[in-house]
Amino acid sequence: MGNKIRVYVDKNKCIGSTTCIYYAAQTFTLDSEGKSTVVNVDGNDINKIQEAVDSCPVGAITIEKDKQ
């Protein structure tokens, strides 16, 4: 029994800086508009994803944690 997480990218805020990809490349990629998008929440561990969230220069990424 662990925590299930959901990761969201606010496309209106995202500037495509790629810092999220630097920290969690298995979780994020850029879409055709050059905006970050989540491709695999299970691609990186929660610590790497949190680093990506914390490094976003415009605060476009959020994590929701569900206790199960």
C-alpha atoms as an extended CHARMM CRD file, in Angstrom:
* protein
*
        68  EXT
         1         1  MET       CA              0.0000000000        0.0000000000        0.0000000000  PROA      1               0.0000000000
         2         2  GLY       CA              1.6810000000        3.1480000000       -1.1870000000  PROA      2               0.0000000000
         3         3  ASN       CA              0.7890000000        6.4940000000       -2.5720000000  PROA      3               0.0000000000
         4         4  LYS       CA             -0.6910000000        6.8230000000       -6.0220000000  PROA      4               0.0000000000
         5         5  ILE       CA              0.2010000000       10.1100000000       -7.6440000000  PROA      5               0.0000000000
         6         6  ARG       CA             -1.2140000000       12.2270000000      -10.4240000000  PROA      6               0.0000000000
         7         7  VAL       CA              0.9380000000       14.7720000000      -12.2000000000  PROA      7               0.0000000000
         8         8  TYR       CA             -0.4880000000       17.7580000000      -14.0530000000  PROA      8               0.0000000000
         9         9  VAL       CA              1.0720000000       20.3480000000      -16.3420000000  PROA      9               0.0000000000
        10        10  ASP       CA             -0.6910000000       23.6900000000      -16.7770000000  PROA      10              0.0000000000
        11        11  LYS       CA             -0.1970000000       24.2860000000      -20.5040000000  PROA      11              0.0000000000
        12        12  ASN       CA             -1.0920000000       27.9660000000      -20.0770000000  PROA      12              0.0000000000
        13        13  LYS       CA              1.8590000000       28.4730000000      -17.7180000000  PROA      13              0.0000000000
        14        14  CYS       CA              4.4030000000       26.1270000000      -19.3310000000  PROA      14              0.0000000000
        15        15  ILE       CA              7.1860000000       27.8590000000      -21.2630000000  PROA      15              0.0000000000
        16        16  GLY       CA              8.9430000000       24.7000000000      -22.4340000000  PROA      16              0.0000000000
        17        17  SER       CA             12.1120000000       25.2690000000      -20.4290000000  PROA      17              0.0000000000
        18        18  THR       CA             12.7260000000       21.4750000000      -20.2680000000  PROA      18              0.0000000000
        19        19  THR       CA             13.8870000000       21.4850000000      -16.6470000000  PROA      19              0.0000000000
        20        20  CYS       CA             11.2410000000       18.8470000000      -15.9170000000  PROA      20              0.0000000000
        21        21  ILE       CA             12.7420000000       16.6320000000      -18.5930000000  PROA      21              0.0000000000
        22        22  TYR       CA             16.2060000000       17.1720000000      -17.1370000000  PROA      22              0.0000000000
        23        23  TYR       CA             15.0760000000       15.8960000000      -13.7350000000  PROA      23              0.0000000000
        24        24  ALA       CA             12.5140000000       13.2810000000      -14.8040000000  PROA      24              0.0000000000
        25        25  ALA       CA             13.0000000000       12.3450000000      -18.4550000000  PROA      25              0.0000000000
        26        26  GLN       CA             10.9880000000        9.1440000000      -18.1730000000  PROA      26              0.0000000000
        27        27  THR       CA              7.9600000000       11.0800000000      -16.9310000000  PROA      27              0.0000000000
        28        28  PHE       CA              7.9220000000       14.2330000000      -19.0710000000  PROA      28              0.0000000000
        29        29  THR       CA              8.3840000000       15.1310000000      -22.7230000000  PROA      29              0.0000000000
        30        30  LEU       CA              7.5490000000       18.1120000000      -24.9120000000  PROA      30              0.0000000000
        31        31  ASP       CA              4.4470000000       17.9990000000      -27.0730000000  PROA      31              0.0000000000
        32        32  SER       CA              4.1230000000       19.3500000000      -30.6060000000  PROA      32              0.0000000000
        33        33  GLU       CA              3.6070000000       22.8730000000      -29.2290000000  PROA      33              0.0000000000
        34        34  GLY       CA              6.8210000000       22.7470000000      -27.1800000000  PROA      34              0.0000000000
        35        35  LYS       CA              4.9370000000       22.4010000000      -23.8930000000  PROA      35              0.0000000000
        36        36  SER       CA              5.6930000000       19.8090000000      -21.2370000000  PROA      36              0.0000000000
        37        37  THR       CA              3.4150000000       16.8120000000      -21.0610000000  PROA      37              0.0000000000
        38        38  VAL       CA              3.2650000000       13.7860000000      -18.7800000000  PROA      38              0.0000000000
        39        39  VAL       CA              3.9830000000       10.5330000000      -20.5900000000  PROA      39              0.0000000000
        40        40  ASN       CA              4.5310000000        8.0640000000      -17.7340000000  PROA      40              0.0000000000
        41        41  VAL       CA              3.8880000000        8.8190000000      -14.0710000000  PROA      41              0.0000000000
        42        42  ASP       CA              5.6190000000        5.5750000000      -13.1240000000  PROA      42              0.0000000000
        43        43  GLY       CA              8.6720000000        6.4160000000      -15.2580000000  PROA      43              0.0000000000
        44        44  ASN       CA             10.5940000000        8.0720000000      -12.4360000000  PROA      44              0.0000000000
        45        45  ASP       CA             10.3680000000        7.7690000000       -8.6860000000  PROA      45              0.0000000000
        46        46  ILE       CA              8.4780000000       10.3900000000       -6.7140000000  PROA      46              0.0000000000
        47        47  ASN       CA             11.6830000000       12.1630000000       -5.6500000000  PROA      47              0.0000000000
        48        48  LYS       CA             12.7210000000       12.7900000000       -9.2560000000  PROA      48              0.0000000000
        49        49  ILE       CA              9.2380000000       14.0030000000      -10.1520000000  PROA      49              0.0000000000
        50        50  GLN       CA              9.2470000000       16.3120000000       -7.1250000000  PROA      50              0.0000000000
        51        51  GLU       CA             12.5950000000       17.7320000000       -8.2790000000  PROA      51              0.0000000000
        52        52  ALA       CA             11.0010000000       18.4460000000      -11.6500000000  PROA      52              0.0000000000
        53        53  VAL       CA              8.0760000000       20.1850000000       -9.9590000000  PROA      53              0.0000000000
        54        54  ASP       CA             10.3800000000       22.2440000000       -7.7470000000  PROA      54              0.0000000000
        55        55  SER       CA             12.6230000000       23.2280000000      -10.6660000000  PROA      55              0.0000000000
        56        56  CYS       CA              9.8690000000       24.4730000000      -12.9740000000  PROA      56              0.0000000000
        57        57  PRO       CA             10.6120000000       28.1920000000      -13.3750000000  PROA      57              0.0000000000
        58        58  VAL       CA              6.9440000000       29.0950000000      -13.7710000000  PROA      58              0.0000000000
        59        59  GLY       CA              5.3290000000       26.5790000000      -11.3940000000  PROA      59              0.0000000000
        60        60  ALA       CA              3.4140000000       24.8420000000      -14.1740000000  PROA      60              0.0000000000
        61        61  ILE       CA              3.6260000000       21.3250000000      -12.7010000000  PROA      61              0.0000000000
        62        62  THR       CA              1.6300000000       20.0050000000       -9.7650000000  PROA      62              0.0000000000
        63        63  ILE       CA              1.4160000000       16.6370000000       -8.0250000000  PROA      63              0.0000000000
        64        64  GLU       CA             -1.6030000000       15.1810000000       -6.2690000000  PROA      64              0.0000000000
        65        65  LYS       CA             -0.9830000000       12.2940000000       -3.8910000000  PROA      65              0.0000000000
        66        66  ASP       CA             -3.7650000000        9.8410000000       -3.0690000000  PROA      66              0.0000000000
        67        67  LYS       CA             -3.3360000000        7.6920000000        0.0160000000  PROA      67              0.0000000000
        68        68  GLN       CA             -4.5220000000        4.1610000000       -0.6200000000  PROA      68              0.0000000000
